[in-house]
Amino acid sequence: MHYATAKGILSPHGGMNLYRGCSHGCIYCDSRSKCYRMEHEFEDIEVKGNAIELLEETLRRKRSRCMLSTGAMTDPYIPLEKELGNTRRALALAYKYGFGFTLITKSNLVLRDLELLKAINEKTKCVVQMTLTTFDEELCRKIEPNVCSTRERFEALMKLKEAGIPTVVWLSPILPFINDTEENIRGILDYCVRAEVKGVICFGIGMTLREGNREYYYKQLDRLFPRLKEKYIQRYGDRYEIESPDGERLMELFHRVCEENGIMHDNDEIFGYLNRFEEKGAGEQLSLF
């Protein structure tokens, strides 16, 4: 871990990243790509030391409220969050100033902040987005080794449902020849149906690979799935978008199951929902504020 001073914290659309780098160890992570110009080791988490002060100053001065978001580049609930609590502080500021909030995570640490998420959702809207890639628990621990398992994420989704927090699942990425199976897609979608998620985001049955990410991924394939790297190189070369050979059939299955269960499955519709600010009742101030 190391600290840095940020010049700004919010993007024009309300996005922020409180940390840079990650320790979850997911073998496919696009954030390792060199195009993001991370000038430190990926596991050496960069903490924006002035992020919370910048955020409060920005929210205090902002003329119109909107949805805030985090997690696009770095999971807001990496283990370091237990010690530093910056994600919790950001949520507290969203509540204080009346902003909505959405975040993307793979960690059930999000449940630590359940009361705060509920409070935001009572005033405006708070949506938790959870990434689910691999129904098989043993395989999950191979490709996402340092974060809670898919089953534990499903249990978190169930607790969020009970608390009235809307949820969205990212069914992404799906790794060719690893988890691109009907059993995997059906298993994850069954979790989504049982958790009554509002939507499932899926960009196709496949993944992306580019410089930085590709080299790390291939190194992990050599370690975990011997000889599979050669199959990737032969079939895909240096393509950016890597599609499963069974992608068309599995996408048809995905859309059919979502449609049958009333789950949003059009990405544009889901992003429209995530970005739409909704004001509700004022509610009561939480005692911790």
Coordinates of C-alpha atoms in Angstrom, one line a residue:
M1 CA 0.0 0.0 0.0
H2 CA 1.1 3.6 -0.7
Y3 CA -0.6 7.0 -0.6
A4 CA -1.0 9.5 -3.4
T5 CA -2.6 12.9 -3.6
A6 CA -5.5 13.3 -6.1
K7 CA -6.3 16.4 -8.0
G8 CA -10.0 15.4 -8.4
I9 CA -12.3 12.6 -7.3
L10 CA -15.5 12.6 -9.4
S11 CA -15.8 12.1 -13.1
P12 CA -18.4 14.2 -15.0
H13 CA -20.9 11.3 -14.6
G14 CA -20.3 10.8 -10.8
G15 CA -17.8 7.9 -11.0
M16 CA -14.9 7.6 -8.6
N17 CA -12.2 5.2 -7.6
L18 CA -10.9 5.5 -4.0
Y19 CA -8.2 2.9 -4.6
R20 CA -6.0 1.9 -7.6
G21 CA -4.8 -1.7 -7.9
C22 CA -6.4 -4.8 -6.3
S23 CA -5.5 -7.8 -4.2
H24 CA -8.4 -10.1 -5.2
G25 CA -6.1 -12.0 -7.6
C26 CA -8.6 -12.6 -10.4
I27 CA -6.7 -14.1 -13.2
Y28 CA -8.5 -12.2 -16.0
C29 CA -8.6 -8.6 -14.6
D30 CA -8.8 -6.0 -17.3
S31 CA -7.6 -3.3 -14.9
R32 CA -4.0 -4.8 -15.3
S33 CA -4.0 -3.5 -18.9
K34 CA -1.2 -1.1 -19.7
C35 CA -3.6 1.4 -21.3
Y36 CA -4.6 2.5 -17.8
R37 CA -1.1 3.7 -17.1
M38 CA -0.7 2.3 -13.6
E39 CA 2.8 3.2 -12.5
H40 CA 3.1 0.8 -9.6
E41 CA 2.7 -2.9 -9.0
F42 CA -1.0 -3.9 -9.3
E43 CA -1.1 -5.5 -5.8
D44 CA 0.6 -2.4 -4.3
I45 CA -2.7 -0.6 -3.7
E46 CA -2.6 3.1 -4.3
V47 CA -4.8 5.0 -1.7
K48 CA -5.9 8.5 -2.6
G49 CA -5.1 10.1 0.7
N50 CA -7.3 13.2 0.2
A51 CA -10.1 11.4 -1.6
I52 CA -12.7 11.8 1.2
E53 CA -11.9 15.5 1.7
L54 CA -12.2 16.1 -2.0
L55 CA -15.4 14.2 -2.2
E56 CA -17.1 16.2 0.6
E57 CA -16.0 19.5 -0.9
T58 CA -17.3 18.4 -4.3
L59 CA -20.7 17.2 -3.0
R60 CA -21.2 20.2 -0.9
R61 CA -20.7 22.5 -3.9
K62 CA -22.5 20.4 -6.5
R63 CA -25.7 22.1 -7.7
S64 CA -27.7 19.1 -8.6
R65 CA -27.7 15.6 -7.0
C66 CA -27.1 12.5 -9.0
M67 CA -26.0 8.9 -8.7
L68 CA -22.5 8.3 -7.5
S69 CA -20.7 5.2 -8.4
T70 CA -17.5 3.3 -7.7
G71 CA -15.9 0.0 -8.5
A72 CA -15.4 0.2 -12.3
M73 CA -11.6 0.0 -12.0
T74 CA -10.9 -1.3 -8.4
D75 CA -13.3 -3.2 -6.1
P76 CA -14.3 -0.8 -3.3
Y77 CA -14.3 -3.7 -0.9
I78 CA -10.7 -5.0 -1.2
P79 CA -9.4 -6.3 2.1
L80 CA -7.6 -2.9 2.8
E81 CA -11.1 -1.3 3.1
K82 CA -11.5 -3.1 6.5
E83 CA -8.7 -1.0 7.8
L84 CA -9.2 2.3 6.0
G85 CA -13.0 2.5 5.6
N86 CA -12.9 4.9 2.7
T87 CA -15.8 3.3 0.9
R88 CA -17.9 3.5 4.1
R89 CA -16.9 7.2 4.4
A90 CA -17.9 7.9 0.8
L91 CA -21.3 6.2 1.4
A92 CA -21.8 8.3 4.5
L93 CA -21.1 11.5 2.5
A94 CA -23.6 10.4 -0.2
Y95 CA -26.2 9.9 2.6
K96 CA -25.4 13.3 4.2
Y97 CA -25.7 15.3 1.0
G98 CA -28.6 13.3 -0.5
F99 CA -26.9 11.6 -3.4
G100 CA -27.7 8.2 -4.8
F101 CA -25.1 5.5 -4.9
T102 CA -24.2 2.3 -6.8
L103 CA -21.1 0.2 -6.5
I104 CA -19.6 -2.9 -8.1
T105 CA -18.0 -5.6 -6.0
K106 CA -17.1 -9.3 -5.6
S107 CA -16.9 -9.1 -1.8
N108 CA -19.5 -9.9 0.9
L109 CA -17.7 -7.2 2.9
V110 CA -20.4 -4.9 1.4
L111 CA -22.7 -6.3 4.1
R112 CA -20.7 -4.4 6.8
D113 CA -22.3 -1.3 5.4
L114 CA -25.9 -2.7 5.1
E115 CA -27.5 -0.1 7.4
L116 CA -25.9 2.7 5.5
L117 CA -26.9 1.3 2.2
K118 CA -30.5 1.0 3.4
A119 CA -30.5 4.6 4.6
I120 CA -29.3 5.9 1.3
N121 CA -31.9 3.7 -0.5
E122 CA -34.7 5.1 1.7
K123 CA -33.8 8.7 0.7
T124 CA -32.8 8.2 -2.9
K125 CA -31.5 5.0 -4.6
C126 CA -28.7 2.6 -3.7
V127 CA -27.9 -0.3 -6.0
V128 CA -25.3 -3.0 -5.3
Q129 CA -23.8 -4.6 -8.3
M130 CA -22.2 -8.0 -7.7
T131 CA -20.0 -9.9 -10.2
L132 CA -20.7 -13.6 -10.6
T133 CA -18.6 -15.5 -13.1
T134 CA -18.3 -19.1 -11.9
F135 CA -20.9 -21.4 -10.3
D136 CA -18.4 -24.1 -9.5
E137 CA -16.9 -23.3 -6.1
E138 CA -13.6 -25.1 -6.7
L139 CA -13.1 -23.4 -10.1
C140 CA -14.1 -20.0 -8.5
R141 CA -11.3 -20.3 -6.0
K142 CA -8.8 -21.0 -8.8
I143 CA -9.7 -18.0 -10.9
E144 CA -10.8 -15.5 -8.2
P145 CA -8.5 -16.7 -5.3
N146 CA -8.5 -13.9 -2.8
V147 CA -12.1 -12.9 -2.5
C148 CA -15.3 -14.7 -1.2
S149 CA -16.7 -17.5 -3.3
T150 CA -19.7 -17.3 -5.6
R151 CA -21.9 -19.0 -3.0
E152 CA -20.9 -16.4 -0.5
R153 CA -21.7 -13.6 -2.9
F154 CA -25.1 -15.2 -3.6
E155 CA -25.8 -15.3 0.2
A156 CA -24.9 -11.6 0.3
L157 CA -27.4 -10.9 -2.5
M158 CA -30.1 -12.7 -0.5
K159 CA -29.4 -10.5 2.5
L160 CA -29.5 -7.4 0.3
K161 CA -32.8 -8.6 -1.1
E162 CA -34.2 -9.0 2.5
A163 CA -33.0 -5.5 3.3
G164 CA -34.8 -4.0 0.2
I165 CA -31.6 -3.1 -1.6
P166 CA -31.9 -3.5 -5.4
T167 CA -29.2 -5.5 -7.0
V168 CA -27.7 -6.1 -10.4
V169 CA -25.4 -8.9 -11.4
W170 CA -22.5 -8.8 -13.8
L171 CA -22.2 -12.1 -15.7
S172 CA -18.7 -11.3 -16.9
P173 CA -16.2 -12.4 -17.9
I174 CA -16.9 -15.9 -19.2
L175 CA -13.6 -17.5 -20.0
P176 CA -13.5 -19.7 -23.1
F177 CA -12.9 -23.4 -22.4
I178 CA -13.0 -22.7 -18.7
N179 CA -16.5 -21.6 -17.5
D180 CA -18.3 -21.2 -20.8
T181 CA -20.7 -24.0 -20.1
E182 CA -24.5 -24.3 -19.9
E183 CA -24.1 -25.7 -16.4
N184 CA -22.3 -22.6 -15.3
I185 CA -24.7 -20.1 -17.0
R186 CA -27.7 -21.9 -15.6
G187 CA -26.2 -22.1 -12.1
I188 CA -25.5 -18.4 -12.0
L189 CA -28.8 -17.4 -13.4
D190 CA -30.5 -19.6 -10.8
Y191 CA -28.8 -17.6 -8.1
C192 CA -30.0 -14.4 -9.8
V193 CA -33.6 -15.7 -9.9
R194 CA -33.6 -16.7 -6.3
A195 CA -32.0 -13.4 -5.2
E196 CA -34.6 -11.5 -7.3
V197 CA -32.0 -9.3 -8.9
K198 CA -33.3 -6.4 -11.0
G199 CA -31.0 -7.0 -13.9
V200 CA -28.1 -9.0 -15.3
I201 CA -25.4 -7.3 -17.3
C202 CA -23.7 -9.6 -19.9
F203 CA -21.6 -8.4 -22.8
G204 CA -21.5 -11.8 -24.5
I205 CA -20.0 -15.2 -23.6
G206 CA -16.3 -14.3 -23.7
M207 CA -13.7 -11.9 -22.3
T208 CA -11.3 -9.1 -23.4
L209 CA -7.5 -9.4 -23.5
R210 CA -5.0 -6.6 -24.2
E211 CA -1.4 -5.7 -23.4
G212 CA -0.6 -6.2 -19.7
N213 CA -3.8 -8.2 -19.0
R214 CA -3.0 -10.8 -21.7
E215 CA 0.5 -11.6 -20.4
Y216 CA -0.7 -12.0 -16.8
Y217 CA -3.7 -14.2 -17.9
Y218 CA -1.5 -16.5 -20.0
K219 CA 0.9 -16.9 -17.1
Q220 CA -2.0 -18.0 -14.9
L221 CA -3.3 -20.4 -17.6
D222 CA 0.2 -22.0 -17.6
R223 CA 0.0 -22.4 -13.9
L224 CA -3.6 -23.6 -13.5
F225 CA -4.6 -25.0 -16.9
P226 CA -1.5 -26.5 -18.6
R227 CA -1.6 -26.3 -22.5
L228 CA -4.7 -24.1 -22.6
K229 CA -2.6 -21.0 -23.4
E230 CA -1.5 -22.6 -26.7
K231 CA -5.2 -23.2 -27.6
Y232 CA -6.0 -19.5 -27.0
I233 CA -3.0 -18.4 -29.1
Q234 CA -3.9 -20.7 -32.0
R235 CA -7.6 -19.8 -32.0
Y236 CA -7.5 -16.1 -31.1
G237 CA -4.1 -14.7 -31.9
D238 CA -3.8 -11.2 -30.4
R239 CA -7.5 -10.3 -30.6
Y240 CA -9.0 -7.9 -28.0
E241 CA -12.4 -9.5 -27.9
I242 CA -12.3 -13.3 -27.2
E243 CA -15.6 -15.1 -27.8
S244 CA -16.5 -18.6 -26.7
P245 CA -17.1 -21.1 -29.5
D246 CA -20.5 -21.8 -27.8
G247 CA -21.3 -18.1 -27.3
E248 CA -24.4 -17.8 -29.5
R249 CA -26.2 -20.7 -27.9
L250 CA -25.3 -19.6 -24.4
M251 CA -26.5 -16.0 -25.1
E252 CA -29.8 -17.3 -26.3
L253 CA -30.1 -19.3 -23.0
F254 CA -29.2 -16.2 -21.0
H255 CA -31.8 -14.0 -22.6
R256 CA -34.5 -16.7 -22.4
V257 CA -34.0 -17.4 -18.7
C258 CA -33.9 -13.7 -17.8
E259 CA -37.1 -13.0 -19.9
E260 CA -38.9 -15.9 -18.3
N261 CA -38.1 -14.6 -14.8
G262 CA -38.7 -10.8 -15.4
I263 CA -35.1 -9.9 -15.0
M264 CA -33.8 -6.9 -17.1
H265 CA -31.2 -8.2 -19.6
D266 CA -30.7 -5.3 -22.0
N267 CA -27.5 -3.6 -21.0
D268 CA -28.6 -0.1 -22.1
E269 CA -31.8 -0.5 -20.0
I270 CA -29.9 -1.6 -17.0
F271 CA -27.3 1.3 -17.3
G272 CA -30.2 3.7 -17.7
Y273 CA -31.6 2.4 -14.4
L274 CA -28.3 2.6 -12.6
N275 CA -27.6 6.2 -13.7
R276 CA -31.1 7.5 -13.0
F277 CA -31.3 9.5 -9.8
E278 CA -34.5 9.0 -7.8
E279 CA -35.5 11.1 -4.8
K280 CA -37.7 9.5 -2.1
G281 CA -38.6 10.5 1.4
A282 CA -36.2 12.4 3.6
G283 CA -36.3 9.6 6.2
E284 CA -34.6 9.9 9.6
Q285 CA -31.0 10.7 10.2
L286 CA -28.9 7.8 11.2
S287 CA -27.5 8.0 14.7
L288 CA -24.0 7.5 13.4
F289 CA -24.2 11.0 11.8

